[in-house]
Amino acid sequence: MRMKAFRFLHAADLHLDTPFSGMSGVPDRLRELLRESTFTAFERMIRLAIEEAVDFVVISGDIYDASDSSLRAQLRLREGWDKLGEHGIPVYLIRGNHDPLSGRRLRLALPDHVTEFGPKVESVTAVRRSDGEPVAVLTGASYPTPAVHENLAIQYQREPGSDLYHIGLLHGNVDGQEGHDAYAPCSLRDLQASGYDYWALGHIHKRQILCDSPWVVYPGNIQGRSLKETGPKGCYLVEVAENGEAELSFRRLDQVLWLESRLSIDGLATEEALKLSLEEQLDELREAEPDRMTVVRLILIGRGPLHGMLQSGPEAAELLQELRRQELGRFEAEAVEAGQGEGIVWPAGFKLETGMELDREGVLAEDSFLGELFRLGERTAAEPERVEELVDTALAQAAENRQLRRILQELNPEAKRELVRRAEELAAALLIDDTPTSREGRSVS
């Protein structure tokens, strides 16, 4: 029996009404644009579903940013559902750790075309809008509380003898991805063994396709909310053919793009030259994303005479404030308050990874204490075991502090190699010049 072709939209982690706390130096008007950005992305998702005439929408958890969701977020959500309802587009959703069933407060009733899965794994049948023909079995379960530690995936069972396309909605962590709570933990093997055709995942905010047979997909969140969530954000449009094969198309929804951008100080001799280079960098980012607001952390790299100024003096902070002043002037002059910050590139801060002017190859060839130190660093960096031993030994006393111990445990091999490199630079600065101009990796915001 041939399947019926259909299409659906897969989104997750809407986090409506995120407060965007912790952003320093952002004027109130721009801060309001940031807070509004999750709603803007949601409205774009609704328009996309209507324009693409999808048969249904699936949302894999964390619709709200917190269990005590604001009335504003609930009203805007209901407005979006009503628009989809006017076009006959059903919605199937689960709740995650940020919006569990236990956190209901001021909750508005769901319209009939919106199906919210309960705390137990259950299945429903979705139909094609054009003719009402059954096309898919959707299975899901909402978080009853903010923390779910059991493997829900193994409870998903394909309906015996069914030729319908099977979609599993799951908010969880597959294979213990770092940086995210291990909620509803499962393995990729669990998902592959389920017999499902498409796993509509949520919880991990980084867009990734873990497997294409079956499809195991994290769409990421629809709107980045900090410099930990860089790059384009959106959802997937999924086209399922009569033979059961699916094609995925990523569609951007974000109004604010969060980025990190690198700029080398090599060849820059003056503060004015650095300022001009930074302005050119911001203009390039503006040209690349003219229809969005961009928030960027500028990572300064390379070696040169500006290293000392950047690392030890107030000039870096003053330069950042000047760039912000110019951008705010652009915002006000173009009267974009009626819009959504299009073309604004806001410098969130500097991350300083510069080094002093140094002929590294020459130092490595020297018969000197510094030369021997650098050669030791080279040999150590080439052997992962020696890096681990050196860093662990050097930081043994610091590890007595619980917070520092936790930070050290999270260091990956690359971060430890970076510590060795910074130690080389600091030693070189102390031996060559007793001024404190080698504190690398400093952030200015």
Coordinates of C-alpha atoms in Angstrom, one line a residue:
M1 CA 0.0 0.0 0.0
R2 CA 1.4 3.4 -1.1
M3 CA 1.5 6.2 1.5
K4 CA -0.1 9.5 0.9
A5 CA 2.3 12.4 0.3
F6 CA 2.1 15.2 2.9
R7 CA 4.1 17.9 4.5
F8 CA 4.6 19.2 8.1
L9 CA 6.5 21.7 10.0
H10 CA 8.8 20.7 12.9
A11 CA 9.8 23.3 15.5
A12 CA 10.9 23.2 19.1
D13 CA 12.1 25.4 22.0
L14 CA 10.1 28.5 21.2
H15 CA 10.9 30.0 24.7
L16 CA 8.4 32.7 24.3
D17 CA 8.9 35.9 26.4
T18 CA 12.5 35.2 27.3
P19 CA 13.6 38.0 29.6
F20 CA 17.1 38.4 28.1
S21 CA 18.7 39.2 31.5
G22 CA 22.4 39.8 31.8
M23 CA 22.9 41.9 28.7
S24 CA 25.0 44.9 29.8
G25 CA 25.1 48.3 28.1
V26 CA 22.0 47.7 26.0
P27 CA 19.6 50.7 25.9
D28 CA 16.0 50.0 26.8
R29 CA 14.6 50.4 23.3
L30 CA 17.0 47.8 21.9
R31 CA 16.4 45.5 24.9
E32 CA 12.7 45.6 24.1
L33 CA 13.5 44.5 20.6
L34 CA 15.4 41.5 22.0
R35 CA 12.6 40.5 24.3
E36 CA 10.1 40.8 21.4
S37 CA 12.3 38.7 19.1
T38 CA 10.9 35.3 20.3
F39 CA 7.4 36.5 19.5
T40 CA 8.5 37.7 16.1
A41 CA 10.1 34.4 15.3
F42 CA 6.9 32.6 16.4
E43 CA 4.8 34.9 14.2
R44 CA 7.1 34.0 11.3
M45 CA 6.6 30.3 12.0
I46 CA 2.8 30.7 11.8
R47 CA 3.1 32.6 8.5
L48 CA 5.4 30.0 7.1
A49 CA 3.0 27.2 8.0
I50 CA 0.2 29.0 6.3
E51 CA 2.2 30.0 3.2
E52 CA 3.5 26.5 2.7
A53 CA 0.1 25.0 3.3
V54 CA 1.4 22.3 5.7
D55 CA -0.9 19.5 6.8
F56 CA 0.1 20.0 10.4
V57 CA 2.7 21.5 12.8
V58 CA 4.6 19.6 15.5
I59 CA 6.3 21.4 18.4
S60 CA 8.7 19.4 20.6
G61 CA 8.6 21.2 23.9
D62 CA 9.6 24.4 25.7
I63 CA 7.0 26.6 24.1
Y64 CA 7.3 28.9 27.1
D65 CA 10.5 30.1 28.7
A66 CA 9.3 29.3 32.2
S67 CA 6.7 27.2 33.9
D68 CA 5.0 30.3 35.2
S69 CA 4.5 31.6 31.7
S70 CA 3.4 35.2 31.4
L71 CA -0.1 36.1 30.3
R72 CA 1.4 38.0 27.4
A73 CA 3.1 34.9 26.2
Q74 CA -0.1 32.9 26.5
L75 CA -2.2 35.5 24.6
R76 CA 0.3 35.7 21.8
L77 CA 0.4 31.9 21.6
R78 CA -3.3 31.7 21.4
E79 CA -3.4 34.3 18.7
G80 CA -1.0 32.2 16.6
W81 CA -3.0 29.0 17.1
D82 CA -6.2 30.9 16.0
K83 CA -4.5 31.9 12.8
L84 CA -3.5 28.4 12.0
G85 CA -7.1 27.3 12.9
E86 CA -8.5 29.7 10.3
H87 CA -6.5 27.8 7.7
G88 CA -7.4 24.3 9.0
I89 CA -3.8 23.6 10.2
P90 CA -3.7 21.3 13.3
V91 CA -0.9 21.6 15.9
Y92 CA 0.6 18.7 17.9
L93 CA 2.8 19.6 20.8
I94 CA 4.5 18.3 23.9
R95 CA 5.7 20.2 26.9
G96 CA 9.4 20.1 28.1
N97 CA 11.4 21.0 31.1
H98 CA 10.7 24.7 30.9
D99 CA 6.9 24.4 30.5
P100 CA 5.9 21.2 32.3
L101 CA 2.3 20.3 32.9
S102 CA 2.8 21.0 36.6
G103 CA 3.6 24.6 35.9
R104 CA 0.2 25.7 34.5
R105 CA -0.8 29.2 35.7
L106 CA -3.2 31.7 34.1
R107 CA -3.5 29.1 31.3
L108 CA -5.8 29.7 28.4
A109 CA -7.8 26.8 27.0
L110 CA -6.4 25.2 23.9
P111 CA -8.5 25.4 20.7
D112 CA -9.8 22.1 19.3
H113 CA -7.3 21.9 16.5
V114 CA -4.3 21.9 19.0
T115 CA -3.5 18.6 20.5
E116 CA -1.3 18.6 23.6
F117 CA 0.1 15.2 24.6
G118 CA -0.3 14.2 28.3
P119 CA 2.2 12.8 30.7
K120 CA 2.0 9.3 29.4
V121 CA 3.3 8.2 26.0
E122 CA 0.3 8.2 23.6
S123 CA -0.4 8.2 19.9
V124 CA -2.8 10.0 17.6
T125 CA -3.5 9.9 13.9
A126 CA -2.9 13.0 11.7
V127 CA -4.7 13.4 8.4
R128 CA -4.0 15.3 5.2
R129 CA -5.9 18.5 5.0
S130 CA -6.9 18.3 1.4
D131 CA -8.9 15.1 1.6
G132 CA -8.9 14.0 5.3
E133 CA -6.9 10.8 4.5
P134 CA -4.9 9.5 7.4
V135 CA -1.2 10.0 6.7
A136 CA 0.8 9.8 10.0
V137 CA 0.8 8.4 13.5
L138 CA 2.2 10.9 16.0
T139 CA 3.4 9.7 19.4
G140 CA 4.5 12.0 22.3
A141 CA 4.6 12.6 26.0
S142 CA 4.8 15.9 27.9
Y143 CA 6.9 16.4 31.0
P144 CA 4.7 16.2 34.1
T145 CA 7.4 18.1 36.1
P146 CA 10.5 20.1 35.2
A147 CA 12.9 17.2 35.5
V148 CA 12.3 13.8 33.7
H149 CA 15.1 11.4 34.1
E150 CA 13.6 8.2 32.6
N151 CA 14.2 7.0 29.1
L152 CA 10.9 7.8 27.4
A153 CA 12.0 6.7 24.0
I154 CA 11.9 3.0 24.7
Q155 CA 8.1 3.4 25.4
Y156 CA 7.5 4.5 21.8
Q157 CA 6.2 1.5 19.8
R158 CA 5.3 1.5 16.1
E159 CA 1.7 0.3 15.5
P160 CA 1.9 -3.2 14.2
G161 CA 0.9 -3.6 10.6
S162 CA 0.5 0.2 10.1
D163 CA 1.6 1.7 6.7
L164 CA 1.3 5.2 8.1
Y165 CA 4.3 7.4 8.6
H166 CA 5.4 7.4 12.2
I167 CA 6.6 10.5 13.9
G168 CA 7.9 10.6 17.5
L169 CA 7.8 13.9 19.5
L170 CA 10.5 13.8 22.2
H171 CA 12.0 16.5 24.3
G172 CA 15.2 15.0 25.6
N173 CA 19.0 14.5 25.4
V174 CA 20.3 11.9 22.9
D175 CA 23.6 10.3 23.7
G176 CA 24.3 12.8 26.6
Q177 CA 25.1 15.9 24.6
E178 CA 27.3 18.2 26.7
G179 CA 26.0 21.5 28.0
H180 CA 22.4 20.3 28.3
D181 CA 20.6 18.7 31.2
A182 CA 20.2 14.9 30.8
Y183 CA 16.5 15.0 30.7
A184 CA 14.6 12.1 29.1
P185 CA 18.0 10.6 28.2
C186 CA 18.2 8.0 25.4
S187 CA 20.6 6.8 22.8
L188 CA 20.5 7.1 19.0
R189 CA 20.4 3.3 19.0
D190 CA 17.1 3.5 21.0
L191 CA 15.6 5.8 18.4
Q192 CA 16.8 3.7 15.4
A193 CA 15.4 0.5 16.9
S194 CA 11.9 2.0 17.5
G195 CA 10.6 1.6 13.9
Y196 CA 9.7 5.2 13.7
D197 CA 10.3 7.2 10.5
Y198 CA 10.9 10.6 12.0
W199 CA 12.0 11.7 15.4
A200 CA 10.9 15.3 16.0
L201 CA 13.3 16.2 18.9
G202 CA 13.5 19.2 21.2
H203 CA 15.7 20.4 24.1
I204 CA 19.0 20.9 22.3
H205 CA 19.2 24.4 20.9
K206 CA 21.8 23.6 18.3
R207 CA 20.3 22.5 15.0
Q208 CA 21.5 19.1 14.0
I209 CA 20.4 16.0 12.1
L210 CA 21.7 13.0 14.0
C211 CA 20.5 10.4 11.5
D212 CA 18.6 10.2 8.2
S213 CA 17.4 6.6 8.4
P214 CA 15.3 7.1 10.3
W215 CA 15.3 10.9 10.5
V216 CA 16.5 12.0 14.0
V217 CA 16.3 15.8 14.0
Y218 CA 16.9 18.7 16.4
P219 CA 15.6 21.8 14.7
G220 CA 17.2 24.0 17.4
N221 CA 15.3 26.9 18.9
I222 CA 13.5 29.4 16.7
Q223 CA 15.3 32.4 18.0
G224 CA 18.8 32.7 19.5
R225 CA 18.8 34.3 23.0
S226 CA 22.4 34.8 23.9
L227 CA 26.0 34.4 22.6
K228 CA 25.7 30.8 23.6
E229 CA 23.2 30.4 20.8
T230 CA 24.9 31.7 17.7
G231 CA 24.0 31.3 14.1
P232 CA 20.7 31.1 12.1
K233 CA 17.7 29.8 13.9
G234 CA 14.4 28.4 12.7
C235 CA 12.5 25.2 11.9
Y236 CA 12.3 22.4 9.4
L237 CA 9.7 22.0 6.6
V238 CA 9.4 18.3 6.0
E239 CA 8.0 16.9 2.7
V240 CA 7.1 13.2 2.8
A241 CA 6.6 11.5 -0.6
E242 CA 4.3 8.6 -1.4
N243 CA 7.2 6.2 -1.1
G244 CA 7.8 7.3 2.5
E245 CA 11.0 9.2 1.7
A246 CA 11.3 12.7 3.3
E247 CA 13.1 15.9 2.3
L248 CA 14.0 18.4 4.9
S249 CA 14.3 22.2 4.3
F250 CA 15.6 24.5 7.0
R251 CA 13.7 27.8 7.2
R252 CA 15.0 30.7 9.1
L253 CA 12.7 32.4 11.6
D254 CA 15.0 34.5 13.7
Q255 CA 14.8 38.3 13.9
V256 CA 18.0 38.7 16.0
L257 CA 21.1 36.9 14.9
W258 CA 23.8 36.3 17.6
L259 CA 27.3 35.9 16.3
E260 CA 31.0 35.8 17.2
S261 CA 33.3 37.4 14.7
R262 CA 37.1 37.4 14.6
L263 CA 39.4 40.3 13.8
S264 CA 43.2 40.2 13.7
I265 CA 45.3 43.0 15.1
D266 CA 48.2 41.9 12.8
G267 CA 49.5 44.9 11.0
L268 CA 47.5 47.4 13.0
A269 CA 49.8 50.0 14.7
T270 CA 47.4 52.5 16.1
E271 CA 44.1 52.7 18.0
E272 CA 42.6 54.6 15.0
A273 CA 43.5 51.8 12.7
L274 CA 41.8 49.3 15.0
K275 CA 38.7 51.4 15.2
L276 CA 38.4 51.7 11.4
S277 CA 38.9 47.9 11.1
L278 CA 36.2 47.3 13.7
E279 CA 33.8 49.6 11.9
E280 CA 34.4 47.9 8.6
Q281 CA 33.7 44.5 10.3
L282 CA 30.4 45.8 11.7
D283 CA 29.5 47.1 8.2
E284 CA 30.2 43.8 6.6
L285 CA 28.0 42.0 9.1
R286 CA 25.3 44.6 8.4
E287 CA 25.5 44.0 4.7
A288 CA 25.3 40.2 5.3
E289 CA 22.1 40.5 7.4
P290 CA 20.3 43.7 6.3
D291 CA 16.9 42.4 7.4
R292 CA 17.8 41.4 11.0
M293 CA 19.4 42.9 14.1
T294 CA 22.8 41.3 14.8
V295 CA 24.4 41.0 18.2
V296 CA 28.1 40.2 17.9
R297 CA 31.0 39.5 20.2
L298 CA 34.2 40.6 18.5
I299 CA 37.1 38.3 19.1
L300 CA 40.4 40.1 18.7
I301 CA 43.2 37.8 17.7
G302 CA 46.7 38.1 16.3
R303 CA 49.9 39.8 17.5
G304 CA 51.0 43.4 17.4
P305 CA 51.8 46.6 19.3
L306 CA 48.1 47.1 20.3
H307 CA 48.2 43.9 22.5
G308 CA 49.4 45.8 25.6
M309 CA 46.8 48.5 25.2
L310 CA 44.0 46.1 24.8
Q311 CA 45.0 43.8 27.7
S312 CA 46.0 46.3 30.4
G313 CA 44.4 49.7 29.8
P314 CA 40.8 51.1 29.7
E315 CA 41.0 51.8 26.0
A316 CA 39.3 48.6 25.0
A317 CA 36.2 49.4 27.1
E318 CA 36.2 53.0 25.8
L319 CA 36.4 51.8 22.2
L320 CA 33.5 49.4 22.8
Q321 CA 31.4 52.3 24.2
E322 CA 32.2 54.4 21.2
L323 CA 31.1 51.7 18.8
R324 CA 27.9 51.3 20.7
R325 CA 27.3 55.1 20.7
Q326 CA 27.6 55.1 16.9
E327 CA 25.3 52.2 16.5
L328 CA 22.7 53.7 18.8
G329 CA 22.9 56.9 16.7
R330 CA 22.2 54.9 13.6
F331 CA 19.3 53.3 15.3
E332 CA 17.8 56.6 16.3
A333 CA 18.5 58.4 13.0
E334 CA 16.9 55.7 10.9
A335 CA 13.8 55.7 13.2
V336 CA 13.7 52.0 13.2
E337 CA 11.7 52.0 16.4
A338 CA 8.7 51.4 14.1
G339 CA 10.4 48.3 12.8
Q340 CA 12.4 45.5 14.4
G341 CA 15.9 46.7 14.5
E342 CA 16.8 45.7 10.9
G343 CA 20.3 46.5 10.0
I344 CA 21.5 47.2 13.5
V345 CA 24.7 45.5 14.5
W346 CA 25.2 45.7 18.3
P347 CA 28.7 45.0 19.6
A348 CA 28.0 42.9 22.7
G349 CA 31.7 43.0 23.8
F350 CA 35.3 42.1 23.0
K351 CA 37.0 38.8 23.7
L352 CA 40.7 39.5 23.7
E353 CA 42.9 36.6 22.5
T354 CA 45.8 38.8 21.2
G355 CA 49.5 38.2 21.9
M356 CA 52.5 40.4 22.2
E357 CA 54.8 40.9 19.2
L358 CA 57.1 37.9 19.3
D359 CA 59.2 35.9 16.8
R360 CA 58.0 32.5 18.0
E361 CA 60.2 30.5 15.5
G362 CA 63.2 32.6 16.6
V363 CA 62.5 32.0 20.3
L364 CA 62.2 28.3 19.6
A365 CA 65.6 28.3 18.1
E366 CA 67.3 30.2 20.9
D367 CA 69.6 28.6 23.4
S368 CA 67.9 30.4 26.3
F369 CA 65.5 29.8 29.2
L370 CA 62.6 31.2 27.2
G371 CA 63.5 29.1 24.2
E372 CA 63.6 25.9 26.4
L373 CA 60.2 26.9 27.9
F374 CA 58.7 27.3 24.4
R375 CA 60.2 24.0 23.3
L376 CA 58.7 22.3 26.4
G377 CA 55.3 23.9 25.5
E378 CA 55.6 22.5 21.9
R379 CA 56.3 19.0 23.1
T380 CA 53.6 19.1 25.7
A381 CA 50.9 20.4 23.3
A382 CA 51.8 17.5 20.9
E383 CA 51.0 14.9 23.6
P384 CA 47.5 15.0 25.0
E385 CA 48.5 12.9 28.1
R386 CA 51.2 15.4 29.0
V387 CA 48.8 18.3 28.6
E388 CA 46.4 16.6 31.0
E389 CA 49.1 15.9 33.5
L390 CA 50.6 19.4 33.3
V391 CA 47.3 21.3 33.7
D392 CA 46.0 19.0 36.4
T393 CA 49.2 19.4 38.4
A394 CA 49.3 23.2 37.9
L395 CA 45.7 23.7 39.0
A396 CA 45.7 21.2 41.8
Q397 CA 45.5 23.8 44.6
A398 CA 42.8 25.7 42.7
A399 CA 40.7 22.5 42.5
E400 CA 40.2 22.7 46.3
N401 CA 37.5 25.4 45.5
R402 CA 34.3 23.6 44.6
Q403 CA 33.3 26.1 41.9
L404 CA 36.7 26.1 40.3
R405 CA 36.8 22.3 40.5
R406 CA 33.6 22.1 38.6
I407 CA 34.9 24.5 35.9
L408 CA 38.1 22.4 35.6
Q409 CA 36.2 19.2 35.2
E410 CA 34.4 20.7 32.2
L411 CA 37.6 21.7 30.4
N412 CA 37.9 19.8 27.2
P413 CA 41.4 18.9 25.7
E414 CA 41.4 22.0 23.4
A415 CA 40.7 24.3 26.4
K416 CA 43.6 22.7 28.3
R417 CA 45.9 23.2 25.3
E418 CA 44.8 26.8 25.3
L419 CA 45.8 27.2 28.9
V420 CA 49.3 25.9 28.1
R421 CA 49.6 28.4 25.3
R422 CA 48.5 31.3 27.6
A423 CA 51.1 30.2 30.1
E424 CA 53.8 30.5 27.5
E425 CA 52.6 34.0 26.6
L426 CA 52.5 35.1 30.2
A427 CA 56.0 33.7 30.9
A428 CA 57.4 35.4 27.8
A429 CA 55.9 38.7 28.9
L430 CA 57.3 38.4 32.4
L431 CA 60.8 37.5 31.1
I432 CA 60.9 40.2 28.3
D433 CA 59.0 43.0 30.0
D434 CA 57.7 43.3 33.6
T435 CA 54.5 45.1 32.5
P436 CA 51.3 43.2 32.9
T437 CA 50.4 43.2 29.2
S438 CA 49.9 39.5 28.7
R439 CA 46.7 38.6 30.4
E440 CA 45.0 36.8 27.5
G441 CA 41.4 35.8 26.9
R442 CA 40.1 38.8 28.8
S443 CA 36.5 39.9 28.0
V444 CA 35.3 43.4 27.7
S445 CA 31.5 44.0 27.7

